[in-house]
Amino acid sequence: MKTIFKALPIVANAYAEKFGVKVKIGGQEAYTDGQTIQLPALPEDYPNLDALWGYLAHEAAHVRLTQFADYCGFSSPLHQSLSNIFEDGRIEKQMMRLYPGTITTLNATVEYCKANGLFEMPDAKAHVAQLLTGYCLFWVRCHGLTQAVNEHLIAYRQCLISQLPMLNQVDLLLQQSKSLTSTKEAVALAQAVIDLLQSESQSDEQSDESSENANDESQEQPSAGDDSKELDSDSLDSFNSENSPEKAPSSSIPSTQQVLDSLLNATDDEVMGDLQSHILQSFRDDEVENEIQPLPTHTMHDSGSGCDLLHDAAQASMMLRAQLMGLVQANQRVSVRYSDQGRRLARTQLHRVATGCNKVFVKSVDKVMPNTAVHFLIDCSASMAVRTPQNQAMGDVALQAALCLALGLETIKGVHVSASCFTGSKHYTVLNQSERVAQQAGRFKCGFKGNTPLAQALLNAVLAIVGQRTERKIIFVLTDGQPTRPDHAKAMIQRCRDSGIELIGIGIKYDEVKHYFTSSVVINDVSELKQSLFALAHAVLVA
């Protein structure tokens, strides 16, 4: 059985709510803009989902913990790369403290990097800036986050130790990365490493100048006992041939000064790139196009006609709402039973004692409240713009019917109401479960365009109610036409049923709705839509 709760958007949304960030799945790009994290559309049986959740945890840590105002003013590409490495280590360490479960997923991301060539062993001929930034990366992950990258750390150190004699001093600075508490400190630590390299570079320059001056002075003084001797032409030729460039000692090994100059002047291409962007690109290589993904969600703007809509809805639904509330409350009334033990005697039952029956104590039994999440999903495709005999768009009638029923349901204790609508390419939040219907009545108005992406819109509706801790979850779907992808729609409806989510289809002049929803009704007269919705709501709530 394939339940909806394992769908990538549902799991990602659960993580997002836990971390306090926003997540989008799929789309043309994958990015993090400081508020929203967009993930690639991967299949549910993707073998590296833990690594994906580790990536999500990392990006969520940036959103929550990085002070972006301090993450700027980099003096060089090396400074930026080192700052990124130290900040990544800091936020991941803090994330592990806040959410211990992320230890597993963040470590899974590291294993994914090792298995997919994102963590490569160093090339001794690589640019020294690439080696140093790689060394710092693996030092932070090995010693700061206790991740299994010790082999990489040792390999990078072996490549660096001969080029940077001051590497032990760098190690002392790296120790500070384990106790960073802010983005500002991470950027400052990166600058401290650069200051160390610059200090060593200046010392080497002064040392080289002193050596050159000493050599010049020694060349000006003639050697003892040789002032009267001159080299003959044969000896001079022999000397020149032995010290010609072709036979000169190899100068391919750069001096420490040359190494430091190259390091401090490294370009963007010569330092280690952003690890997370490489991870994300690797995930995108595995992205699939046929996965059902939710539509982009927007909050419906207030049309400004809320008062008129609310007035019409209240007038039209007053009697129906009273009937609905009365029927539901009658079903919730306390019933009385008699027991052989208790604290309160039933005076009308005392005669039973003479017959040997001891059930003379009153016992009240409270019936269970509905405890139900109800969501209205309204189709606002182009076909819903067709006018009724009363010169109203069918979509407007559907939205007004949802508004009427939402007004009635929110007065019933234990019922949590929300609503949304969808066009051919977008999903709009009309009412959140935490909002009052009367205050958001102006949102129950929408333009009609596009086709009917029912499968995607259903996934949006599930996302709206899946986090509610209710015993029942019911989605009313109001539509007038065939879904864009019938196979996807049927698959999504089946997954909702397998997950215990109840779906009720209301076909507006659309008989085929019964082929998609096991619980459905067809409304041929749009004017009857409100009454039909109330009857359906009553049937499911008192069941």
Coordinates of C-alpha atoms in Angstrom, one line a residue, residues 124-401:
A124 CA 49.3 16.8 -5.3
K125 CA 49.5 19.0 -8.4
A126 CA 46.3 20.9 -7.5
H127 CA 46.5 24.6 -6.7
V128 CA 47.6 25.3 -3.2
A129 CA 44.4 27.3 -2.5
Q130 CA 42.3 24.2 -3.4
L131 CA 44.4 22.1 -1.1
L132 CA 44.2 24.5 1.9
T133 CA 40.4 25.1 1.6
G134 CA 39.9 21.3 1.2
Y135 CA 42.1 20.7 4.3
C136 CA 40.1 23.2 6.3
L137 CA 36.8 21.7 5.1
F138 CA 37.8 18.2 6.2
W139 CA 39.4 19.4 9.5
V140 CA 36.1 21.1 10.5
R141 CA 34.0 18.0 9.5
C142 CA 36.4 15.6 11.2
H143 CA 37.2 17.4 14.4
G144 CA 34.2 19.8 14.7
L145 CA 31.4 17.5 13.6
T146 CA 33.0 14.1 14.1
Q147 CA 32.2 13.0 10.6
A148 CA 34.0 10.1 8.9
V149 CA 36.4 12.0 6.7
N150 CA 39.7 11.3 8.5
E151 CA 41.3 9.7 5.4
H152 CA 40.6 12.8 3.3
L153 CA 42.0 15.0 6.1
I154 CA 45.3 13.1 6.3
A155 CA 45.7 13.0 2.5
Y156 CA 45.2 16.8 2.2
R157 CA 47.7 17.4 5.1
Q158 CA 50.3 15.3 3.4
C159 CA 50.0 17.4 0.2
L160 CA 50.2 20.7 2.2
I161 CA 52.9 20.1 4.8
S162 CA 55.8 20.5 2.4
Q163 CA 54.4 23.7 0.8
L164 CA 53.2 25.4 4.0
P165 CA 55.6 25.1 6.9
M166 CA 53.2 27.1 9.0
L167 CA 50.5 24.5 8.8
N168 CA 50.7 23.7 12.5
Q169 CA 49.9 27.4 13.2
V170 CA 46.8 27.0 10.9
D171 CA 45.8 24.0 13.0
L172 CA 45.8 26.2 16.1
L173 CA 43.5 28.6 14.5
L174 CA 41.2 25.8 13.2
Q175 CA 40.7 24.7 16.8
Q176 CA 38.7 27.9 17.3
S177 CA 36.2 26.7 14.7
K178 CA 34.8 24.2 17.2
S179 CA 33.5 27.0 19.5
L180 CA 32.1 29.6 17.0
T181 CA 28.9 31.2 18.2
S182 CA 28.0 33.5 15.3
T183 CA 28.4 34.2 11.6
K184 CA 30.6 37.2 12.5
E185 CA 33.0 35.0 14.4
A186 CA 33.2 32.6 11.4
V187 CA 34.1 35.4 9.0
A188 CA 36.6 36.8 11.5
L189 CA 38.3 33.4 11.9
A190 CA 38.7 33.1 8.1
Q191 CA 40.3 36.5 8.1
A192 CA 42.6 35.4 11.0
V193 CA 43.9 32.5 8.8
I194 CA 44.5 34.9 5.9
D195 CA 46.3 37.3 8.3
L196 CA 48.6 34.5 9.4
L197 CA 49.4 33.7 5.7
Q198 CA 50.1 37.4 5.0
S199 CA 52.3 37.7 8.0
E200 CA 54.4 34.7 6.9
S201 CA 54.6 36.1 3.4
Q202 CA 55.9 39.4 4.7
S203 CA 58.5 37.6 6.9
D204 CA 59.7 35.6 3.9
E205 CA 60.0 38.7 1.8
Q206 CA 62.2 40.4 4.4
S207 CA 64.2 37.2 4.7
D208 CA 64.7 37.1 1.0
E209 CA 65.8 40.7 0.8
S210 CA 68.4 40.1 3.6
S211 CA 69.7 37.1 1.8
E212 CA 70.1 39.1 -1.5
N213 CA 71.9 41.9 0.3
A214 CA 74.3 39.5 1.9
N215 CA 75.0 37.8 -1.5
D216 CA 75.6 41.2 -3.1
E217 CA 78.2 42.1 -0.4
S218 CA 80.0 38.8 -0.8
Q219 CA 80.2 39.1 -4.5
E220 CA 81.8 42.6 -4.2
Q221 CA 84.7 41.2 -2.0
P222 CA 87.3 39.2 -4.0
S223 CA 88.2 35.8 -2.8
A224 CA 91.5 35.4 -0.9
G225 CA 94.4 34.3 -3.0
D226 CA 92.4 34.5 -6.3
D227 CA 92.8 38.2 -7.0
S228 CA 95.8 37.6 -9.4
K229 CA 94.1 34.6 -11.2
E230 CA 91.8 34.8 -14.2
L231 CA 89.7 32.1 -15.8
D232 CA 91.0 31.2 -19.3
S233 CA 88.5 30.9 -22.2
D234 CA 88.4 27.1 -22.0
S235 CA 87.6 27.1 -18.3
L236 CA 84.9 29.8 -18.8
D237 CA 83.3 27.8 -21.6
S238 CA 83.3 24.7 -19.3
F239 CA 81.8 26.7 -16.5
N240 CA 79.0 28.1 -18.7
S241 CA 78.2 24.7 -20.2
E242 CA 77.9 23.0 -16.8
N243 CA 75.6 25.8 -15.5
S244 CA 73.5 26.3 -18.6
P245 CA 69.7 26.4 -18.2
E246 CA 69.4 22.9 -19.7
K247 CA 71.4 21.4 -16.9
A248 CA 70.5 23.7 -14.1
P249 CA 68.9 22.1 -11.0
S250 CA 65.1 21.8 -11.3
S251 CA 63.2 24.9 -10.2
S252 CA 59.7 23.3 -10.6
I253 CA 59.3 23.3 -6.8
P254 CA 58.1 26.7 -5.8
S255 CA 59.5 28.5 -2.8
T256 CA 57.4 29.2 0.3
Q257 CA 57.1 32.8 -0.8
Q258 CA 55.7 31.8 -4.2
V259 CA 53.3 29.4 -2.6
L260 CA 52.0 32.1 -0.3
D261 CA 51.6 34.6 -3.1
S262 CA 49.7 32.1 -5.1
L263 CA 47.5 31.3 -2.2
L264 CA 46.7 34.9 -1.2
N265 CA 45.9 35.8 -4.8
A266 CA 43.8 32.8 -5.6
T267 CA 40.8 33.3 -7.9
D268 CA 37.3 31.8 -7.5
D269 CA 38.2 28.9 -9.7
E270 CA 41.3 28.1 -7.6
V271 CA 39.6 27.7 -4.2
M272 CA 37.1 24.9 -3.3
G273 CA 33.7 25.7 -4.5
D274 CA 30.5 25.8 -2.5
L275 CA 29.9 22.2 -1.4
Q276 CA 26.1 22.5 -1.1
S277 CA 25.7 23.7 -4.7
H278 CA 27.6 20.6 -5.9
I279 CA 25.4 18.4 -3.7
L280 CA 22.3 20.0 -5.1
Q281 CA 23.4 19.6 -8.7
S282 CA 24.1 16.0 -8.0
F283 CA 20.6 15.6 -6.7
R284 CA 19.2 17.4 -9.8
D285 CA 20.9 14.9 -12.0
D286 CA 18.6 12.2 -10.5
E287 CA 15.5 14.4 -10.8
V288 CA 12.5 12.8 -12.6
E289 CA 9.8 14.7 -14.5
N290 CA 6.8 12.4 -14.1
E291 CA 6.5 12.7 -10.3
I292 CA 3.4 14.5 -9.1
Q293 CA 4.4 17.7 -7.5
P294 CA 2.2 20.4 -5.8
L295 CA 1.3 23.5 -7.7
P296 CA 3.0 26.8 -6.6
T297 CA 1.0 28.1 -3.7
H298 CA -0.1 31.7 -3.2
T299 CA -2.3 33.3 -0.7
M300 CA -5.5 34.6 -2.3
H301 CA -5.7 38.4 -2.1
D302 CA -8.8 40.0 -0.6
S303 CA -11.1 41.1 -3.3
G304 CA -12.5 43.9 -1.3
S305 CA -16.0 42.5 -1.5
G306 CA -15.8 40.5 1.7
C307 CA -18.8 42.3 3.3
D308 CA -21.1 41.7 0.4
L309 CA -20.0 38.0 0.1
L310 CA -20.4 37.5 3.8
H311 CA -23.8 39.1 3.9
D312 CA -25.1 37.0 1.0
A313 CA -23.6 33.9 2.5
A314 CA -25.0 34.5 6.0
Q315 CA -28.5 35.2 4.6
A316 CA -28.5 32.1 2.3
S317 CA -27.1 29.7 4.9
M318 CA -28.7 30.9 8.2
M319 CA -31.4 28.2 8.3
L320 CA -29.2 25.5 6.9
R321 CA -26.4 26.3 9.4
A322 CA -28.9 26.1 12.3
Q323 CA -30.1 22.7 11.0
L324 CA -26.6 21.4 10.5
M325 CA -25.5 22.5 14.0
G326 CA -28.6 21.1 15.6
L327 CA -28.1 17.7 14.0
V328 CA -24.5 17.5 14.8
Q329 CA -25.0 18.6 18.4
A330 CA -27.9 16.1 18.8
N331 CA -25.4 13.5 17.8
Q332 CA -23.0 14.7 20.5
R333 CA -25.5 14.8 23.4
V334 CA -24.6 13.0 26.6
S335 CA -26.3 9.7 27.1
V336 CA -27.1 8.2 30.5
R337 CA -26.4 4.6 31.5
Y338 CA -26.9 2.8 34.8
S339 CA -24.0 0.9 36.5
D340 CA -23.6 -1.2 39.7
Q341 CA -21.0 1.3 41.0
G342 CA -20.6 5.0 41.1
R343 CA -21.1 8.1 43.2
R344 CA -24.6 9.3 42.2
L345 CA -27.7 7.2 42.8
A346 CA -30.5 7.1 40.3
R347 CA -33.6 7.5 42.4
T348 CA -35.9 6.2 39.7
Q349 CA -34.0 3.0 39.6
L350 CA -33.8 2.1 43.4
H351 CA -36.7 -0.4 43.0
R352 CA -34.3 -2.7 41.1
V353 CA -32.5 -3.6 44.4
A354 CA -35.5 -5.7 45.4
T355 CA -35.1 -7.8 42.3
G356 CA -31.4 -8.3 42.9
C357 CA -30.3 -5.8 40.3
N358 CA -27.6 -3.4 41.6
K359 CA -27.4 -1.1 38.6
V360 CA -28.8 1.9 40.4
F361 CA -25.9 4.3 39.9
V362 CA -26.0 7.0 37.1
K363 CA -23.1 6.9 34.6
S364 CA -22.9 9.7 32.0
V365 CA -21.3 8.8 28.6
D366 CA -20.0 11.7 26.5
K367 CA -20.2 11.1 22.8
V368 CA -17.0 11.8 20.9
M369 CA -16.8 15.2 19.2
P370 CA -16.3 15.2 15.4
N371 CA -12.6 16.1 15.7
T372 CA -12.4 16.5 12.0
A373 CA -10.4 18.6 9.5
V374 CA -12.5 19.7 6.6
H375 CA -10.9 21.2 3.5
F376 CA -12.8 22.6 0.4
L377 CA -10.8 22.4 -2.8
I378 CA -12.5 24.4 -5.6
D379 CA -11.8 24.0 -9.3
C380 CA -11.3 27.5 -10.8
S381 CA -10.3 26.4 -14.3
A382 CA -11.5 28.3 -17.4
S383 CA -14.6 26.2 -17.8
M384 CA -15.9 27.3 -14.3
A385 CA -16.4 30.8 -15.8
V386 CA -19.5 29.6 -17.7
R387 CA -22.5 31.7 -16.6
T388 CA -25.6 30.2 -14.9
P389 CA -29.2 31.3 -15.7
Q390 CA -28.8 33.8 -12.8
N391 CA -25.8 35.3 -14.6
Q392 CA -23.2 34.0 -12.1
A393 CA -20.1 32.1 -13.0
M394 CA -20.3 28.5 -11.8
G395 CA -17.0 29.0 -10.0
D396 CA -18.4 31.9 -8.1
V397 CA -21.4 29.8 -7.0
A398 CA -19.0 27.0 -5.9
L399 CA -16.9 29.5 -3.9
Q400 CA -20.0 31.0 -2.3
A401 CA -21.3 27.5 -1.4

